[in-house]
Amino acid sequence: MRKPNKLPGAVISEEYSLEYGTYTMEMHVGAVQAGERALVIDDLIAIVGTLAAAIKLLERVEANIVECACVIELADLKKSMSSVDTYAVQCNNCFQWRTIPTVEEFEEYRSKPTKDPFFCTKLEGIVYASPTDIEYNASQIWVLDIPSTQKTPKGF
């Protein structure tokens, strides 16, 4: 995966938000096949934009994301995470994003992703056919959890 216009040949791309605007990440078409295991390593994590974009690209090709890791974490990230606006978990069945009201409930769902995966039906009044109950807002700080991703990077 690279910045735009750095890879030769056909690519797929994903736009993501930075502190100061939006950017794009690209990946070769066919670089990762459906069902292949993927390890995502980000050299520097600030607001999780590049990591989220990498995950989205891999999800689009139906890769199995095994782990995410980060080499350097900016010190300000921990301060930012203390003021998270929205916690969200993706359903393991319909893949809709669902808002989780508290950090405690979020941690409970993400603490056992393979033993007790999150399903929409765990939330009162929600069924698989329900429309997603959240919309992305770049002005908010988000914590997202992807099904079958057993750990999120330090600082999440």
CSV table of C-alpha atoms in Angstrom, one decimal:
chain,number,residue,atom,x,y,z
A,1,MET,CA,0.0,0.0,0.0
A,2,ARG,CA,1.3,3.4,-0.9
A,3,LYS,CA,0.5,7.1,-1.3
A,4,PRO,CA,-1.4,7.9,-4.6
A,5,ASN,CA,0.5,7.7,-7.9
A,6,LYS,CA,3.4,5.7,-6.4
A,7,LEU,CA,2.4,2.2,-7.7
A,8,PRO,CA,2.5,1.2,-11.3
A,9,GLY,CA,-0.4,-0.6,-13.0
A,10,ALA,CA,-4.0,-1.0,-11.8
A,11,VAL,CA,-4.8,0.0,-8.3
A,12,ILE,CA,-7.7,0.3,-5.9
A,13,SER,CA,-7.9,3.3,-3.6
A,14,GLU,CA,-9.4,4.5,-0.4
A,15,GLU,CA,-9.8,8.1,0.8
A,16,TYR,CA,-9.3,8.9,4.5
A,17,SER,CA,-9.2,11.8,6.8
A,18,LEU,CA,-6.2,13.4,8.4
A,19,GLU,CA,-5.9,16.2,11.0
A,20,TYR,CA,-5.7,18.7,8.1
A,21,GLY,CA,-7.8,17.3,5.3
A,22,THR,CA,-8.3,14.1,3.3
A,23,TYR,CA,-5.8,11.8,1.6
A,24,THR,CA,-5.8,8.6,-0.5
A,25,MET,CA,-4.1,5.2,-0.1
A,26,GLU,CA,-3.6,2.8,-3.0
A,27,MET,CA,-3.0,-0.9,-3.3
A,28,HIS,CA,-2.2,-3.0,-6.4
A,29,VAL,CA,-5.3,-4.8,-7.8
A,30,GLY,CA,-4.7,-8.5,-7.1
A,31,ALA,CA,-1.9,-7.9,-4.5
A,32,VAL,CA,-4.1,-9.6,-1.9
A,33,GLN,CA,-6.7,-12.3,-2.7
A,34,ALA,CA,-10.0,-13.1,-1.0
A,35,GLY,CA,-9.4,-15.2,2.1
A,36,GLU,CA,-5.7,-14.4,2.4
A,37,ARG,CA,-4.4,-13.5,5.9
A,38,ALA,CA,-3.2,-10.0,6.3
A,39,LEU,CA,-1.1,-8.2,8.9
A,40,VAL,CA,-1.4,-4.4,8.9
A,41,ILE,CA,1.6,-2.5,10.3
A,42,ASP,CA,1.5,1.3,10.3
A,43,ASP,CA,4.8,3.1,11.0
A,44,LEU,CA,3.2,6.1,12.8
A,45,ILE,CA,-0.2,6.4,14.3
A,46,ALA,CA,-1.8,9.8,15.0
A,47,ILE,CA,-5.5,9.8,14.3
A,48,VAL,CA,-5.8,6.2,12.8
A,49,GLY,CA,-6.7,7.4,9.3
A,50,THR,CA,-4.0,5.5,7.4
A,51,LEU,CA,-4.7,2.3,9.5
A,52,ALA,CA,-8.4,2.6,8.9
A,53,ALA,CA,-7.9,3.1,5.1
A,54,ALA,CA,-5.6,0.0,5.0
A,55,ILE,CA,-8.2,-2.1,6.7
A,56,LYS,CA,-10.9,-0.8,4.4
A,57,LEU,CA,-8.8,-1.7,1.3
A,58,LEU,CA,-8.2,-5.2,2.7
A,59,GLU,CA,-11.9,-5.6,3.5
A,60,ARG,CA,-12.8,-4.7,0.0
A,61,VAL,CA,-10.8,-7.6,-1.4
A,62,GLU,CA,-12.2,-9.8,1.4
A,63,ALA,CA,-8.8,-10.5,3.0
A,64,ASN,CA,-8.8,-11.9,6.6
A,65,ILE,CA,-7.2,-9.2,8.8
A,66,VAL,CA,-5.3,-11.1,11.4
A,67,GLU,CA,-3.6,-8.3,13.4
A,68,CYS,CA,-3.0,-4.6,13.3
A,69,ALA,CA,0.2,-3.0,14.8
A,70,CYS,CA,1.9,0.3,15.0
A,71,VAL,CA,5.6,1.2,15.4
A,72,ILE,CA,5.3,4.7,16.7
A,73,GLU,CA,2.4,6.3,18.6
A,74,LEU,CA,2.2,10.0,18.9
A,75,ALA,CA,2.0,11.2,22.5
A,76,ASP,CA,-1.0,13.3,21.8
A,77,LEU,CA,-3.1,10.3,20.7
A,78,LYS,CA,-3.8,9.2,24.3
A,79,LYS,CA,-5.1,12.7,25.1
A,80,SER,CA,-7.3,12.5,22.1
A,81,MET,CA,-8.7,9.1,23.0
A,82,SER,CA,-9.8,10.3,26.4
A,83,SER,CA,-12.3,12.5,24.6
A,84,VAL,CA,-13.8,9.9,22.2
A,85,ASP,CA,-17.2,10.9,20.8
A,86,THR,CA,-18.3,7.6,19.3
A,87,TYR,CA,-17.7,3.9,19.9
A,88,ALA,CA,-18.8,1.6,17.1
A,89,VAL,CA,-18.6,-2.1,16.4
A,90,GLN,CA,-19.2,-3.9,13.1
A,91,CYS,CA,-21.7,-6.7,13.1
A,92,ASN,CA,-20.2,-10.1,12.3
A,93,ASN,CA,-23.2,-11.1,10.2
A,94,CYS,CA,-24.5,-8.1,8.2
A,95,PHE,CA,-21.4,-5.9,8.6
A,96,GLN,CA,-23.5,-2.8,9.5
A,97,TRP,CA,-21.8,-0.4,12.0
A,98,ARG,CA,-23.6,-0.1,15.3
A,99,THR,CA,-23.1,2.7,17.9
A,100,ILE,CA,-22.1,1.4,21.3
A,101,PRO,CA,-23.2,3.8,24.0
A,102,THR,CA,-20.4,3.4,26.5
A,103,VAL,CA,-16.7,2.6,26.6
A,104,GLU,CA,-17.4,-0.2,29.0
A,105,GLU,CA,-19.9,-1.9,26.6
A,106,PHE,CA,-17.4,-1.3,23.7
A,107,GLU,CA,-14.6,-3.0,25.7
A,108,GLU,CA,-16.9,-5.9,26.6
A,109,TYR,CA,-17.8,-6.5,22.9
A,110,ARG,CA,-14.2,-6.2,21.7
A,111,SER,CA,-12.6,-8.3,24.5
A,112,LYS,CA,-13.8,-11.6,23.0
A,113,PRO,CA,-14.2,-11.2,19.3
A,114,THR,CA,-13.7,-14.9,18.4
A,115,LYS,CA,-15.4,-16.5,21.4
A,116,ASP,CA,-18.4,-14.2,21.5
A,117,PRO,CA,-18.5,-12.1,18.3
A,118,PHE,CA,-20.6,-9.0,18.1
A,119,PHE,CA,-24.0,-9.4,16.3
A,120,CYS,CA,-26.6,-6.6,15.8
A,121,THR,CA,-29.2,-8.7,17.7
A,122,LYS,CA,-27.2,-8.1,20.9
A,123,LEU,CA,-28.5,-4.5,20.9
A,124,GLU,CA,-32.1,-3.9,22.0
A,125,GLY,CA,-34.4,-3.1,19.1
A,126,ILE,CA,-31.9,-3.8,16.4
A,127,VAL,CA,-32.2,-6.6,13.8
A,128,TYR,CA,-29.9,-7.4,10.8
A,129,ALA,CA,-32.2,-5.6,8.4
A,130,SER,CA,-32.1,-2.4,10.4
A,131,PRO,CA,-30.3,0.5,8.6
A,132,THR,CA,-26.9,1.5,10.0
A,133,ASP,CA,-27.4,3.8,13.0
A,134,ILE,CA,-24.3,5.9,12.6
A,135,GLU,CA,-22.8,8.2,9.9
A,136,TYR,CA,-19.2,9.1,9.6
A,137,ASN,CA,-18.4,12.6,10.8
A,138,ALA,CA,-14.7,13.7,10.5
A,139,SER,CA,-15.1,16.3,13.2
A,140,GLN,CA,-15.6,13.5,15.8
A,141,ILE,CA,-13.1,11.2,17.3
A,142,TRP,CA,-14.1,7.6,16.6
A,143,VAL,CA,-13.1,4.2,18.0
A,144,LEU,CA,-14.1,1.4,15.6
A,145,ASP,CA,-13.8,-2.3,16.0
A,146,ILE,CA,-13.7,-4.7,13.0
A,147,PRO,CA,-15.0,-8.3,13.4
A,148,SER,CA,-12.4,-10.9,13.8
A,149,THR,CA,-9.6,-8.3,14.4
A,150,GLN,CA,-8.5,-9.6,17.8
A,151,LYS,CA,-6.5,-6.5,18.9
A,152,THR,CA,-6.5,-2.9,18.0
A,153,PRO,CA,-3.4,-0.8,18.0
A,154,LYS,CA,-2.0,0.5,21.3
A,155,GLY,CA,-4.0,3.6,22.3
A,156,PHE,CA,-7.4,2.4,21.1
